[in-house]
Amino acid sequence: MFDLQTSRIGIIGLGYVGLPLAVEFSHKFPTIGFDLKAERVTELRQGKDSTREVEDSSLLLNDNLSFTSDLKDLAACNIYIVAVPTPIDAHNRPDLTPLVKASENIGKVLKANDIVIYESTVYPGATEEVCIPVLEQVSGLRFNQDFFAGYSPERINPGDKQHRLPDIVKVTSGSTPEIATFVDSLYKSIILAGTHLASSIKVAEAAKVIENTQRDINIALVNELALIFSKLGINTLEVLEAAGTKWNFLPFRPGLVGGHCIGVDPYYLTHKAQEVGYHPEMILAGRRINDNMSLHIVSQVVKLMLKKSILVTEAKILVMGITFKENCPDLRNTKVIDIINELKSYGTRVDVHDPWVNAEEARALYQVNMVADPTGNHYDAIILAVGHREFHTLTSDQLKAMTCNPAVIYDLKHVLPQDMVDGSL
């Protein structure tokens, strides 16, 4: 019934996850990329990817790949892969709205023997408890009789040019044993690193959500150590480098935890845990520590300014980098904005410089003042918040050209030599 040779792939959502997936599948199968944003479809048709995850040549020289914002164009597909965001709301609760809307759209074109595979991060049970009922209701088809489902969680690491989609082991699963085997074979056709077939969709969902929860907790531990060592007057990086000489010491570093994965995924697990009557203490404690690191950073900067007799109110401060991670234009859930807002609460004037960011997008999302060239602005303090490669070559003379005398240089990412900075995590 299910044959790889006749597979026609439809990718729903063309962001950091969906676009690389569409490009890889198009090397093997006819593939249609669907996105609700017409402007996104237009830029991709022109061979441009604003996320910088895919080379322009992969879009222009590919007759097996097309892009659309017209749902009717998906009707020819028999395999639908959902790669839409799964954010949290203002109260840190899962927001499944994009996932539900994607399921509604697929339900409108779903046919007998079609397969719907979800890649979006969710809590265990969400695919079968939330998405499948929507597909059934809109399509009028019956699950595991007329249509089938799978779950293969995304493992895309934005900005990482070494660990690309084909080089990362893919977890797969399906709603029946036959479908699970087919889904696994489908991904094996594009994943050079191989696949891991989970026993159920719930196991695959749980595996995904704990990957980033584990990282979140480990970073929270190191962040808490940084808070302690700050009070003890000890350099945190020196401590971690010394401890790292032991073969099994994990090389985590303190810092901000933002983005659409590590800072979000744990809340999906804690939501489901609380729903079934368990209060997850360690996971939520780690979230609290990581979410509050911006307050500690600004407090350190203000203390350093006061030690140099710099008036904090009305001070002009430059924040270098606003994306959620280095060498990536992704602004989603960036915690740098918390630093900016906290600085403003002291009455400071804040500029932001980030060579990876579209100034209009940053202004629309966060109402920040982006400066293309900060040289000669004479800042009272500079906070290097994101370790973009462009910042690694900054010299002492370049910093002096941007600052007053005296001024504070705070290097959150340990990019600069220690003799050039006044403080760091």
XYZ file of C-alpha atoms in Angstrom:
425
model
C 0.000 0.000 0.000
C 2.809 2.408 0.912
C 5.588 2.818 -1.620
C 8.518 5.226 -1.372
C 8.640 5.455 -5.152
C 5.215 7.087 -5.320
C 5.754 9.472 -2.414
C 4.892 13.125 -2.998
C 5.937 15.273 -0.053
C 4.215 18.385 1.268
C 6.097 20.397 3.912
C 3.917 22.700 6.007
C 5.958 25.547 7.469
C 9.092 26.859 5.727
C 11.143 28.221 8.604
C 14.402 26.996 10.103
C 13.082 23.420 10.238
C 10.774 23.106 7.242
C 12.945 24.631 4.531
C 16.046 22.418 5.009
C 13.688 19.440 5.216
C 11.991 20.395 1.950
C 15.333 20.792 0.189
C 16.605 17.397 1.357
C 13.408 15.531 0.462
C 13.348 17.189 -2.960
C 16.587 15.377 -3.789
C 14.586 12.131 -3.662
C 10.899 12.994 -4.142
C 8.638 15.641 -5.689
C 8.277 18.145 -2.863
C 6.032 21.144 -2.261
C 6.829 23.650 0.469
C 3.784 25.426 1.932
C 3.785 28.536 4.091
C 0.969 30.898 5.056
C 3.282 33.899 4.645
C 3.103 34.900 0.987
C 6.236 37.051 1.345
C 8.200 34.015 2.542
C 7.055 32.012 -0.479
C 7.979 34.901 -2.785
C 11.543 35.170 -1.465
C 12.064 31.416 -1.734
C 10.791 31.394 -5.305
C 13.381 34.077 -5.988
C 16.077 31.836 -4.563
C 16.605 33.757 -1.329
C 16.480 32.405 2.224
C 16.440 35.073 4.932
C 17.153 32.445 7.627
C 20.501 31.657 5.933
C 19.959 27.955 6.569
C 19.910 26.971 2.893
C 22.212 28.001 0.071
C 20.473 30.036 -2.623
C 21.657 27.577 -5.293
C 19.663 24.796 -3.573
C 16.504 26.782 -4.265
C 17.185 27.993 -7.784
C 18.627 24.832 -9.324
C 15.952 22.407 -8.182
C 13.122 21.362 -10.496
C 11.807 18.889 -7.917
C 10.959 21.598 -5.366
C 8.236 24.231 -5.492
C 6.787 26.704 -3.003
C 3.230 27.855 -2.456
C 0.871 29.638 -0.085
C -2.159 28.179 -1.858
C -3.530 25.190 0.023
C -4.976 23.674 -3.163
C -1.450 23.035 -4.436
C -0.948 20.501 -1.630
C -3.783 18.271 -2.829
C -1.392 16.281 -5.037
C 0.705 15.188 -2.040
C 0.245 11.943 -0.152
C 2.677 12.607 2.688
C 2.345 15.777 4.756
C 5.089 16.855 7.152
C 4.274 19.559 9.699
C 7.146 21.814 10.765
C 5.415 24.816 12.341
C 6.478 26.611 15.543
C 5.160 25.479 18.914
C 5.677 28.516 21.169
C 4.518 29.287 24.704
C 2.174 32.079 25.754
C 2.783 34.910 28.211
C 2.082 32.522 31.101
C 4.568 29.874 29.859
C 1.784 27.560 28.716
C 2.017 25.646 25.416
C 0.469 27.493 22.496
C -0.639 24.837 20.011
C -2.467 27.303 17.771
C -0.023 26.974 14.818
C -0.155 23.184 15.107
C -3.956 23.095 15.211
C -4.243 25.453 12.222
C -1.754 23.369 10.248
C -3.809 20.264 11.031
C -6.997 22.035 9.929
C -5.391 22.983 6.626
C -4.128 19.472 5.996
C -7.559 18.089 6.859
C -9.005 20.072 3.950
C -6.849 18.209 1.415
C -6.368 14.878 3.217
C -7.232 11.742 1.206
C -7.482 8.017 1.844
C -4.108 6.380 2.618
C -2.332 9.706 3.165
C 0.205 10.004 5.992
C 0.659 13.061 8.222
C 4.005 13.326 10.024
C 4.612 15.909 12.746
C 8.067 17.352 13.484
C 7.051 20.202 15.800
C 8.068 19.872 19.439
C 5.125 18.930 21.676
C 4.407 17.233 24.991
C 3.936 13.434 25.001
C 0.471 12.639 23.669
C -0.178 15.888 21.782
C -0.122 14.356 18.302
C -2.817 11.794 19.076
C -4.772 13.877 21.596
C -4.816 17.245 19.803
C -3.782 16.943 16.153
C -5.419 13.692 15.076
C -8.944 14.687 16.214
C -8.614 17.883 14.152
C -7.579 15.895 11.077
C -10.527 13.532 11.551
C -13.053 16.295 12.091
C -12.013 18.420 9.101
C -11.393 15.570 6.639
C -14.209 13.242 7.699
C -11.698 10.365 7.526
C -10.940 7.816 10.238
C -7.543 7.611 11.883
C -5.574 4.402 11.257
C -8.237 3.239 8.833
C -8.398 5.933 6.166
C -5.283 7.948 7.023
C -2.225 7.485 9.234
C 0.265 9.498 11.255
C 3.878 9.624 12.308
C 6.119 11.715 14.500
C 9.781 12.491 13.826
C 11.010 15.370 15.999
C 13.192 18.029 14.399
C 16.800 18.334 15.466
C 17.804 21.393 13.475
C 20.429 23.589 15.120
C 20.103 27.075 13.523
C 23.380 28.605 12.447
C 25.294 25.317 12.806
C 27.057 24.600 9.510
C 28.672 21.376 10.771
C 25.658 19.476 12.102
C 23.294 19.628 9.146
C 20.002 17.754 8.707
C 21.460 14.689 6.908
C 24.211 14.375 9.539
C 21.989 14.152 12.624
C 20.360 10.867 13.693
C 16.595 11.122 13.297
C 14.064 9.615 15.715
C 11.040 8.193 13.871
C 7.689 6.669 14.791
C 4.328 5.778 13.302
C 0.717 5.155 14.299
C 0.862 1.469 13.275
C 3.811 -0.923 12.911
C 3.541 -0.763 9.115
C 3.424 3.032 9.099
C 6.314 3.235 11.571
C 8.462 1.130 9.251
C 7.486 3.265 6.252
C 8.165 6.553 8.050
C 11.538 5.214 9.153
C 12.383 4.203 5.573
C 11.297 7.621 4.309
C 13.715 9.446 6.589
C 16.472 6.904 6.031
C 16.424 7.951 2.390
C 17.742 11.422 3.307
C 19.426 11.024 6.718
C 23.001 9.824 6.247
C 23.550 9.508 10.007
C 20.741 6.939 10.280
C 17.490 6.753 12.196
C 16.169 5.443 15.498
C 12.722 3.863 15.278
C 10.823 4.520 18.516
C 8.175 2.081 19.718
C 5.401 4.684 19.672
C 4.592 8.276 18.815
C 4.493 9.163 22.525
C 8.010 7.813 23.074
C 9.296 9.905 20.160
C 7.511 12.999 21.492
C 8.960 12.467 24.966
C 12.463 11.900 23.603
C 12.390 15.241 21.849
C 11.082 17.268 24.730
C 13.685 15.919 27.204
C 16.632 16.627 24.878
C 16.370 20.347 25.455
C 15.086 19.985 29.018
C 18.337 18.214 29.897
C 20.402 21.017 28.340
C 18.288 23.637 30.102
C 18.925 22.060 33.515
C 22.644 21.704 32.890
C 22.932 25.351 31.853
C 20.863 26.366 34.892
C 23.359 24.573 37.138
C 26.280 26.445 35.588
C 24.343 29.725 35.757
C 23.722 29.172 39.462
C 27.417 28.426 39.941
C 28.199 31.714 38.186
C 25.922 33.549 40.634
C 27.708 31.934 43.569
C 31.213 32.526 42.221
C 30.339 36.164 41.502
C 29.628 36.688 45.195
C 32.844 34.862 46.097
C 34.934 36.972 43.744
C 35.990 33.956 41.656
C 36.235 33.894 37.857
C 33.617 31.374 36.685
C 35.338 30.545 33.397
C 38.606 29.758 35.185
C 36.740 27.418 37.532
C 35.016 25.634 34.645
C 38.280 25.272 32.720
C 39.956 23.757 35.761
C 37.060 21.364 36.428
C 36.984 20.508 32.720
C 40.330 18.766 32.977
C 38.423 15.767 34.380
C 37.420 13.444 31.527
C 33.702 13.267 32.354
C 33.023 16.885 33.336
C 30.337 18.303 31.048
C 31.488 21.450 29.172
C 28.503 23.728 29.747
C 28.943 27.496 30.040
C 26.821 30.148 31.802
C 24.681 32.486 29.730
C 21.265 33.439 28.450
C 18.867 30.666 27.447
C 16.502 31.815 24.734
C 15.406 30.668 21.321
C 12.563 28.443 20.238
C 13.905 25.218 21.816
C 15.840 25.178 25.090
C 13.972 28.098 26.618
C 10.564 26.787 25.503
C 10.480 22.987 25.334
C 10.724 22.331 29.100
C 7.432 24.157 29.607
C 5.715 21.640 27.325
C 6.861 18.809 29.566
C 6.039 20.598 32.822
C 2.577 21.472 31.468
C 1.795 17.828 30.778
C 3.316 16.720 34.082
C 1.093 19.100 36.033
C -1.903 18.014 33.968
C -1.430 14.450 35.232
C -0.876 15.559 38.833
C 2.898 15.823 39.190
C 4.708 19.052 40.049
C 8.152 19.019 38.381
C 10.385 20.847 40.847
C 13.848 20.548 39.271
C 12.785 21.472 35.742
C 10.874 24.571 36.858
C 13.689 25.616 39.204
C 16.091 25.487 36.264
C 13.698 27.572 34.168
C 13.495 30.224 36.912
C 17.278 30.489 37.163
C 17.784 30.777 33.419
C 14.931 33.223 32.884
C 16.353 35.579 35.520
C 19.984 35.689 34.357
C 19.419 38.984 32.542
C 18.707 40.673 35.897
C 22.022 39.454 37.282
C 23.928 40.607 34.185
C 22.480 44.119 34.296
C 23.116 44.306 38.045
C 26.778 43.479 37.443
C 27.076 46.087 34.688
C 25.471 48.795 36.841
C 27.816 48.009 39.760
C 30.834 48.228 37.457
C 29.607 51.587 36.156
C 29.132 52.939 39.667
C 32.653 51.820 40.638
C 33.948 53.973 37.787
C 31.709 56.888 38.883
C 29.660 56.656 35.684
C 26.172 58.119 36.098
C 23.780 55.270 35.255
C 20.718 57.412 34.614
C 20.993 58.873 31.118
C 24.019 56.644 30.364
C 24.369 55.560 26.762
C 24.848 51.800 26.448
C 25.548 49.631 23.420
C 24.346 46.032 23.342
C 26.220 43.986 20.754
C 24.047 41.154 19.445
C 20.329 40.590 19.899
C 19.696 37.197 18.256
C 19.107 34.214 20.532
C 22.428 32.634 19.504
C 25.591 33.387 17.570
C 25.906 33.427 13.766
C 22.163 33.177 13.258
C 19.518 35.823 12.416
C 16.801 34.203 14.555
C 15.210 36.685 16.980
C 12.579 34.369 18.421
C 12.441 34.350 22.222
C 15.807 36.080 22.522
C 16.678 36.844 26.132
C 18.885 39.754 25.118
C 15.702 41.826 25.012
C 15.370 41.235 28.775
C 18.792 42.824 29.254
C 17.753 45.790 27.105
C 14.469 46.302 28.975
C 16.177 46.011 32.363
C 18.774 48.575 31.320
C 16.020 50.940 30.225
C 14.376 50.593 33.645
C 17.469 52.371 35.050
C 16.859 55.283 32.712
C 19.671 54.409 30.307
C 19.614 54.956 26.546
C 20.250 51.693 24.706
C 21.455 51.100 21.163
C 21.781 47.655 19.585
C 24.279 46.542 16.959
C 23.886 43.153 15.276
C 25.264 42.433 11.788
C 23.023 39.382 11.450
C 19.701 41.128 12.026
C 17.288 42.997 9.808
C 16.783 46.353 11.544
C 13.128 46.634 10.500
C 12.331 43.175 11.875
C 14.025 43.940 15.196
C 12.172 47.247 15.476
C 8.839 45.607 14.704
C 9.360 42.787 17.200
C 11.083 44.580 20.072
C 11.040 48.356 19.392
C 14.833 48.597 19.658
C 17.155 51.142 18.085
C 19.555 49.320 15.746
C 22.790 51.041 14.716
C 24.675 49.870 11.638
C 28.011 51.355 12.728
C 28.497 52.084 16.441
C 31.949 53.651 15.944
C 32.208 57.169 17.315
C 29.035 57.065 19.402
C 30.951 57.247 22.704
C 29.082 54.756 24.868
C 29.349 54.642 28.662
C 29.114 50.860 28.571
C 29.196 48.046 26.036
C 27.629 44.655 26.638
C 28.772 41.949 24.230
C 25.698 39.731 24.464
C 25.988 37.375 21.458
C 29.171 35.733 20.206
C 28.822 36.451 16.489
C 32.023 35.707 14.567
C 32.269 39.387 13.600
C 32.833 40.304 17.262
C 35.725 37.900 17.829
C 38.192 40.190 16.047
C 37.368 43.366 17.958
C 40.491 45.173 19.111
C 41.133 47.458 22.045
C 41.436 50.428 19.677
C 38.052 49.634 18.107
C 36.414 49.508 21.530
C 38.034 52.795 22.507
C 36.607 54.358 19.344
C 33.117 53.416 20.557
C 33.397 54.385 24.227
C 33.795 57.273 26.582
C 36.570 57.458 29.139
C 35.843 55.875 31.548
C 33.552 53.118 30.239
C 32.559 49.567 31.135
C 33.079 46.611 28.788
C 31.077 43.539 29.781
C 31.643 40.344 27.792
C 28.824 37.898 28.370
C 30.200 35.333 25.880
C 33.937 35.407 26.780
C 34.749 36.480 23.210
C 37.328 39.151 24.078
C 40.656 38.800 25.904
C 40.172 39.242 29.645
C 42.471 42.272 29.781
C 40.056 44.128 27.481
C 36.941 43.664 29.636
C 35.743 44.806 33.038
C 33.382 41.925 33.728
C 31.809 38.703 32.466
C 29.645 35.864 33.650
